[in-house]
PDB file of C-alpha atoms in Angstrom:
ATOM      1  CA  MET T   1       0.000   0.000   0.000  1.00 90.00           C
ATOM      2  CA  THR T   2       1.379   3.414  -0.916  1.00 89.00           C
ATOM      3  CA  PHE T   3       0.510   6.908   0.261  1.00 86.00           C
ATOM      4  CA  LEU T   4       1.525  10.082  -1.530  1.00 87.00           C
ATOM      5  CA  LEU T   5       1.594  13.606  -0.150  1.00 88.00           C
ATOM      6  CA  VAL T   6       0.466  15.412  -3.271  1.00 83.00           C
ATOM      7  CA  ASN T   7       2.079  18.781  -2.599  1.00 88.00           C
ATOM      8  CA  THR T   8       5.551  17.252  -2.058  1.00 93.00           C
ATOM      9  CA  ASN T   9       5.313  13.863  -3.885  1.00 92.00           C
ATOM     10  CA  PHE T  10       6.599  12.194  -0.717  1.00 94.00           C
ATOM     11  CA  MET T  11       5.612   8.532  -0.699  1.00 94.00           C
ATOM     12  CA  ILE T  12       5.000   6.219   2.226  1.00 92.00           C
ATOM     13  CA  ILE T  13       5.105   2.484   1.490  1.00 93.00           C
ATOM     14  CA  ARG T  14       3.584  -0.198   3.678  1.00 91.00           C
ATOM     15  CA  ILE T  15       3.532  -3.936   2.997  1.00 91.00           C
ATOM     16  CA  LEU T  16       0.228  -5.566   3.876  1.00 90.00           C
ATOM     17  CA  ASP T  17       0.039  -9.139   5.163  1.00 88.00           C
ATOM     18  CA  LYS T  18      -3.065  -9.512   2.981  1.00 89.00           C
ATOM     19  CA  CYS T  19      -4.781  -7.109   0.601  1.00 89.00           C
ATOM     20  CA  ASN T  20      -8.020  -6.672   2.536  1.00 91.00           C
ATOM     21  CA  VAL T  21      -9.998  -4.130   4.559  1.00 93.00           C
ATOM     22  CA  GLU T  22      -8.664  -5.370   7.894  1.00 93.00           C
ATOM     23  CA  GLN T  23      -5.033  -4.881   6.874  1.00 93.00           C
ATOM     24  CA  VAL T  24      -5.691  -1.426   5.412  1.00 92.00           C
ATOM     25  CA  ASP T  25      -7.536  -0.419   8.586  1.00 93.00           C
ATOM     26  CA  LYS T  26      -4.619  -1.724  10.660  1.00 93.00           C
ATOM     27  CA  GLU T  27      -2.076   0.314   8.662  1.00 91.00           C
ATOM     28  CA  PHE T  28      -4.119   3.502   8.988  1.00 92.00           C
ATOM     29  CA  THR T  29      -4.398   2.920  12.740  1.00 93.00           C
ATOM     30  CA  ILE T  30      -0.630   2.426  12.957  1.00 92.00           C
ATOM     31  CA  LEU T  31      -0.006   5.546  10.860  1.00 91.00           C
ATOM     32  CA  LYS T  32      -2.233   7.600  13.180  1.00 93.00           C
ATOM     33  CA  GLN T  33      -0.323   6.231  16.182  1.00 93.00           C
ATOM     34  CA  ILE T  34       3.082   6.988  14.661  1.00 92.00           C
ATOM     35  CA  LEU T  35       2.175  10.480  13.475  1.00 91.00           C
ATOM     36  CA  GLY T  36      -0.266  11.436  16.203  1.00 92.00           C
ATOM     37  CA  ILE T  37      -3.718  12.699  15.320  1.00 93.00           C
ATOM     38  CA  ASP T  38      -2.665  16.355  14.968  1.00 91.00           C
ATOM     39  CA  VAL T  39       0.091  15.590  12.434  1.00 90.00           C
ATOM     40  CA  TYR T  40      -2.132  13.074  10.616  1.00 90.00           C
ATOM     41  CA  LYS T  41      -4.940  15.637  10.384  1.00 91.00           C
ATOM     42  CA  GLU T  42      -2.556  18.330   9.094  1.00 88.00           C
ATOM     43  CA  ILE T  43      -0.806  16.224   6.494  1.00 88.00           C
ATOM     44  CA  ILE T  44      -3.271  13.512   5.449  1.00 87.00           C
ATOM     45  CA  ASN T  45      -6.423  15.592   5.137  1.00 84.00           C
ATOM     46  CA  ILE T  46      -7.383  14.174   1.723  1.00 84.00           C
ATOM     47  CA  ILE T  47      -7.037  10.533   0.725  1.00 85.00           C
ATOM     48  CA  LEU T  48      -7.400   9.692  -2.962  1.00 83.00           C
ATOM     49  CA  THR T  49      -7.563   5.981  -3.628  1.00 85.00           C
ATOM     50  CA  ASP T  50      -8.647   3.452  -6.178  1.00 83.00           C
ATOM     51  CA  ASN T  51     -11.816   1.388  -5.926  1.00 83.00           C
ATOM     52  CA  GLY T  52     -10.192  -1.732  -4.508  1.00 85.00           C
ATOM     53  CA  GLY T  53     -12.340  -3.516  -1.957  1.00 87.00           C
ATOM     54  CA  GLU T  54      -9.561  -3.147   0.609  1.00 90.00           C
ATOM     55  CA  PHE T  55     -10.355   0.591   0.791  1.00 89.00           C
ATOM     56  CA  TYR T  56     -14.094   0.226   1.405  1.00 89.00           C
ATOM     57  CA  ASP T  57     -13.968   1.174   5.087  1.00 90.00           C
ATOM     58  CA  PRO T  58     -13.356   4.918   4.904  1.00 89.00           C
ATOM     59  CA  VAL T  59     -14.232   5.361   8.600  1.00 91.00           C
ATOM     60  CA  HIS T  60     -10.778   4.111   9.661  1.00 88.00           C
ATOM     61  CA  MET T  61      -9.123   6.551   7.269  1.00 90.00           C
ATOM     62  CA  GLU T  62     -11.354   9.572   7.880  1.00 92.00           C
ATOM     63  CA  TYR T  63     -11.976   9.552  11.619  1.00 93.00           C
ATOM     64  CA  ASP T  64     -10.141   9.668  14.911  1.00 93.00           C
ATOM     65  CA  LEU T  65     -11.710   6.506  16.295  1.00 92.00           C
ATOM     66  CA  ASP T  66     -11.113   7.657  19.895  1.00 93.00           C
ATOM     67  CA  THR T  67     -12.984  10.970  19.607  1.00 95.00           C
ATOM     68  CA  GLY T  68     -15.189  10.452  16.545  1.00 94.00           C
ATOM     69  CA  GLU T  69     -13.737  13.625  14.982  1.00 95.00           C
ATOM     70  CA  LYS T  70     -13.496  13.647  11.180  1.00 96.00           C
ATOM     71  CA  ILE T  71      -9.845  14.302  10.381  1.00 94.00           C
ATOM     72  CA  SER T  72      -9.624  13.577   6.646  1.00 93.00           C
ATOM     73  CA  SER T  73     -11.744  12.847   3.589  1.00 90.00           C
ATOM     74  CA  VAL T  74     -11.562   9.837   1.285  1.00 89.00           C
ATOM     75  CA  TYR T  75     -12.228  10.157  -2.444  1.00 89.00           C
ATOM     76  CA  TYR T  76     -12.238   7.292  -4.930  1.00 87.00           C
ATOM     77  CA  CYS T  77     -10.735   7.549  -8.422  1.00 85.00           C
ATOM     78  CA  HIS T  78     -12.710   6.492 -11.442  1.00 85.00           C
ATOM     79  CA  PRO T  79     -11.934   2.958 -12.673  1.00 82.00           C
ATOM     80  CA  ASN T  80      -9.104   2.760 -15.222  1.00 82.00           C
ATOM     81  CA  SER T  81      -8.155   6.414 -14.693  1.00 81.00           C
ATOM     82  CA  PRO T  82      -4.503   6.435 -13.595  1.00 77.00           C
ATOM     83  CA  GLU T  83      -4.244  10.078 -14.703  1.00 82.00           C
ATOM     84  CA  GLU T  84      -6.287  11.002 -11.621  1.00 81.00           C
ATOM     85  CA  LYS T  85      -3.259  10.079  -9.499  1.00 80.00           C
ATOM     86  CA  ALA T  86      -0.412  10.558 -11.961  1.00 80.00           C
ATOM     87  CA  GLU T  87       2.263  11.438  -9.399  1.00 84.00           C
ATOM     88  CA  LEU T  88       1.580   8.266  -7.447  1.00 84.00           C
ATOM     89  CA  GLU T  89       1.676   6.216 -10.643  1.00 84.00           C
ATOM     90  CA  LYS T  90       5.130   7.673 -11.381  1.00 88.00           C
ATOM     91  CA  ASN T  91       6.306   6.546  -7.952  1.00 88.00           C
ATOM     92  CA  HIS T  92       4.881   3.109  -8.680  1.00 90.00           C
ATOM     93  CA  GLU T  93       7.122   3.019 -11.778  1.00 94.00           C
ATOM     94  CA  TYR T  94      10.113   3.607  -9.500  1.00 95.00           C
ATOM     95  CA  ILE T  95       8.981   0.729  -7.274  1.00 95.00           C
ATOM     96  CA  ARG T  96       8.748  -1.517 -10.351  1.00 95.00           C
ATOM     97  CA  TYR T  97      12.403  -0.818 -11.221  1.00 95.00           C
ATOM     98  CA  VAL T  98      13.262  -2.668  -8.002  1.00 96.00           C
ATOM     99  CA  LEU T  99      10.252  -4.990  -7.768  1.00 95.00           C
ATOM    100  CA  PRO T 100       9.041  -5.873 -11.283  1.00 94.00           C
ATOM    101  CA  LYS T 101       5.475  -7.030 -11.894  1.00 90.00           C
ATOM    102  CA  ARG T 102       4.778 -10.514 -10.577  1.00 89.00           C
ATOM    103  CA  THR T 103       7.477 -10.123  -7.905  1.00 89.00           C
ATOM    104  CA  SER T 104       6.374 -11.463  -4.549  1.00 86.00           C
ATOM    105  CA  PHE T 105       6.459  -8.937  -1.726  1.00 88.00           C
ATOM    106  CA  GLN T 106       6.110 -11.721   0.832  1.00 86.00           C
ATOM    107  CA  ASN T 107       9.760 -11.816   1.937  1.00 89.00           C
ATOM    108  CA  LEU T 108      10.416  -8.074   1.958  1.00 93.00           C
ATOM    109  CA  THR T 109      11.694  -6.728   5.243  1.00 94.00           C
ATOM    110  CA  LYS T 110      10.731  -3.400   6.782  1.00 92.00           C
ATOM    111  CA  GLU T 111      14.339  -2.306   6.267  1.00 95.00           C
ATOM    112  CA  GLN T 112      14.205  -3.055   2.531  1.00 96.00           C
ATOM    113  CA  VAL T 113      10.893  -1.219   2.175  1.00 96.00           C
ATOM    114  CA  GLN T 114      12.320   1.761   4.092  1.00 96.00           C
ATOM    115  CA  LYS T 115      15.419   1.787   1.870  1.00 97.00           C
ATOM    116  CA  LEU T 116      13.225   1.713  -1.265  1.00 97.00           C
ATOM    117  CA  GLU T 117      11.012   4.486   0.100  1.00 97.00           C
ATOM    118  CA  ASP T 118      14.022   6.640   1.062  1.00 98.00           C
ATOM    119  CA  ASN T 119      15.642   6.260  -2.357  1.00 98.00           C
ATOM    120  CA  ILE T 120      12.446   7.097  -4.231  1.00 97.00           C
ATOM    121  CA  ASN T 121      11.836  10.137  -2.015  1.00 97.00           C
ATOM    122  CA  ASN T 122      15.327  11.446  -2.783  1.00 98.00           C
ATOM    123  CA  ILE T 123      14.901  11.493  -6.583  1.00 97.00           C
ATOM    124  CA  PRO T 124      14.579  15.085  -7.884  1.00 96.00           C
ATOM    125  CA  ARG T 125      11.361  15.834  -9.768  1.00 94.00           C
ATOM    126  CA  GLU T 126      10.894  18.349 -12.539  1.00 94.00           C
ATOM    127  CA  ILE T 127       7.356  18.962 -11.276  1.00 92.00           C
ATOM    128  CA  LEU T 128       8.922  20.047  -7.951  1.00 94.00           C
ATOM    129  CA  GLY T 129      11.404  22.472  -9.512  1.00 96.00           C
ATOM    130  CA  ASP T 130      14.097  19.771  -9.460  1.00 96.00           C
ATOM    131  CA  LYS T 131      13.778  19.402  -5.688  1.00 97.00           C
ATOM    132  CA  THR T 132      13.248  16.033  -4.071  1.00 97.00           C
ATOM    133  CA  PRO T 133      10.126  14.920  -2.205  1.00 97.00           C
ATOM    134  CA  TYR T 134      12.321  14.479   0.867  1.00 98.00           C
ATOM    135  CA  GLU T 135      13.637  18.065   0.701  1.00 98.00           C
ATOM    136  CA  LEU T 136      10.194  19.629   0.354  1.00 97.00           C
ATOM    137  CA  THR T 137       8.621  17.415   2.986  1.00 96.00           C
ATOM    138  CA  LYS T 138      11.405  18.138   5.467  1.00 97.00           C
ATOM    139  CA  LYS T 139      10.850  21.855   4.882  1.00 97.00           C
ATOM    140  CA  LEU T 140       7.036  21.729   5.144  1.00 95.00           C
ATOM    141  CA  TYR T 141       6.540  18.825   7.567  1.00 93.00           C
ATOM    142  CA  PRO T 142       9.708  18.225   9.594  1.00 93.00           C
ATOM    143  CA  ASN T 143       7.701  16.278  12.185  1.00 90.00           C
ATOM    144  CA  LEU T 144       6.644  13.796   9.519  1.00 91.00           C
ATOM    145  CA  ILE T 145      10.230  13.165   8.441  1.00 95.00           C
ATOM    146  CA  LYS T 146      11.257  12.619  12.051  1.00 93.00           C
ATOM    147  CA  LYS T 147       8.294  10.406  12.997  1.00 92.00           C
ATOM    148  CA  LEU T 148       8.709   8.210   9.910  1.00 93.00           C
ATOM    149  CA  ASN T 149      12.490   8.075  10.377  1.00 95.00           C
ATOM    150  CA  ALA T 150      12.907   9.079   6.720  1.00 97.00           C
ATOM    151  CA  LYS T 151      16.489   9.411   5.573  1.00 97.00           C
ATOM    152  CA  TYR T 152      18.244  11.904   3.328  1.00 98.00           C
ATOM    153  CA  ILE T 153      20.313  10.275   0.609  1.00 97.00           C
ATOM    154  CA  LYS T 154      22.921  12.303  -1.271  1.00 96.00           C
ATOM    155  CA  PRO T 155      22.092  12.605  -4.997  1.00 93.00           C
ATOM    156  CA  ASP T 156      25.091  10.512  -6.075  1.00 95.00           C
ATOM    157  CA  ASN T 157      24.029   7.723  -3.691  1.00 97.00           C
ATOM    158  CA  VAL T 158      20.377   7.411  -4.752  1.00 97.00           C
ATOM    159  CA  THR T 159      19.746   4.041  -6.372  1.00 97.00           C
ATOM    160  CA  LEU T 160      16.934   1.926  -7.722  1.00 96.00           C
ATOM    161  CA  ASN T 161      19.227  -1.019  -8.334  1.00 96.00           C
ATOM    162  CA  PRO T 162      17.512  -4.104  -6.868  1.00 95.00           C
ATOM    163  CA  LYS T 163      20.807  -5.428  -5.452  1.00 95.00           C
ATOM    164  CA  ASP T 164      21.417  -2.161  -3.605  1.00 96.00           C
ATOM    165  CA  ILE T 165      17.909  -2.105  -2.136  1.00 95.00           C
ATOM    166  CA  LEU T 166      17.255  -5.806  -1.581  1.00 94.00           C
ATOM    167  CA  GLY T 167      20.748  -7.213  -1.229  1.00 90.00           C
ATOM    168  CA  ASP T 168      22.611  -9.727  -3.375  1.00 71.00           C
ATOM    169  CA  ASP T 169      21.016 -12.865  -2.023  1.00 55.00           C
ATOM    170  CA  ASN T 170      17.381 -11.724  -2.197  1.00 54.00           C
ATOM    171  CA  GLU T 171      15.102 -14.203  -3.909  1.00 49.00           C
ATOM    172  CA  LYS T 172      12.269 -12.483  -5.730  1.00 44.00           C
TER     173      LYS T 172
END
């Protein structure tokens, strides 16, 4: 599951045990715990997603379940309309450089996912004035960077080479 902060193109990647409502709900609960409700409400105020059945419980995404306060809004893209979330689709292309289609995500570690996320977030984007998602997010939302333990990677060290991200002995 991927999240994208639209104004900075910063992506958060989470591996689900299963692709279902319960796992998505669990990840949103964890994200709220990590960020805290105030940071979540500030940064994740709009959620744009596809129509997958795993996203059909917007209550967990939109509400603080402790207080009942609405803290974000979920919107669903039209079927077969990737242009409605073009920036996220571009980040998915970067993921596919490391994890091609039909690659199992089953054996990925949190460290590998974090390394992939950090490298993708340190790629400069023309749409961002040749800044990186990491740079802009650190400037706008330093608490997010700290709470997610996101890392800066020097431009010459950014890689989407599967061996660099996954290690030499990774079996895909």
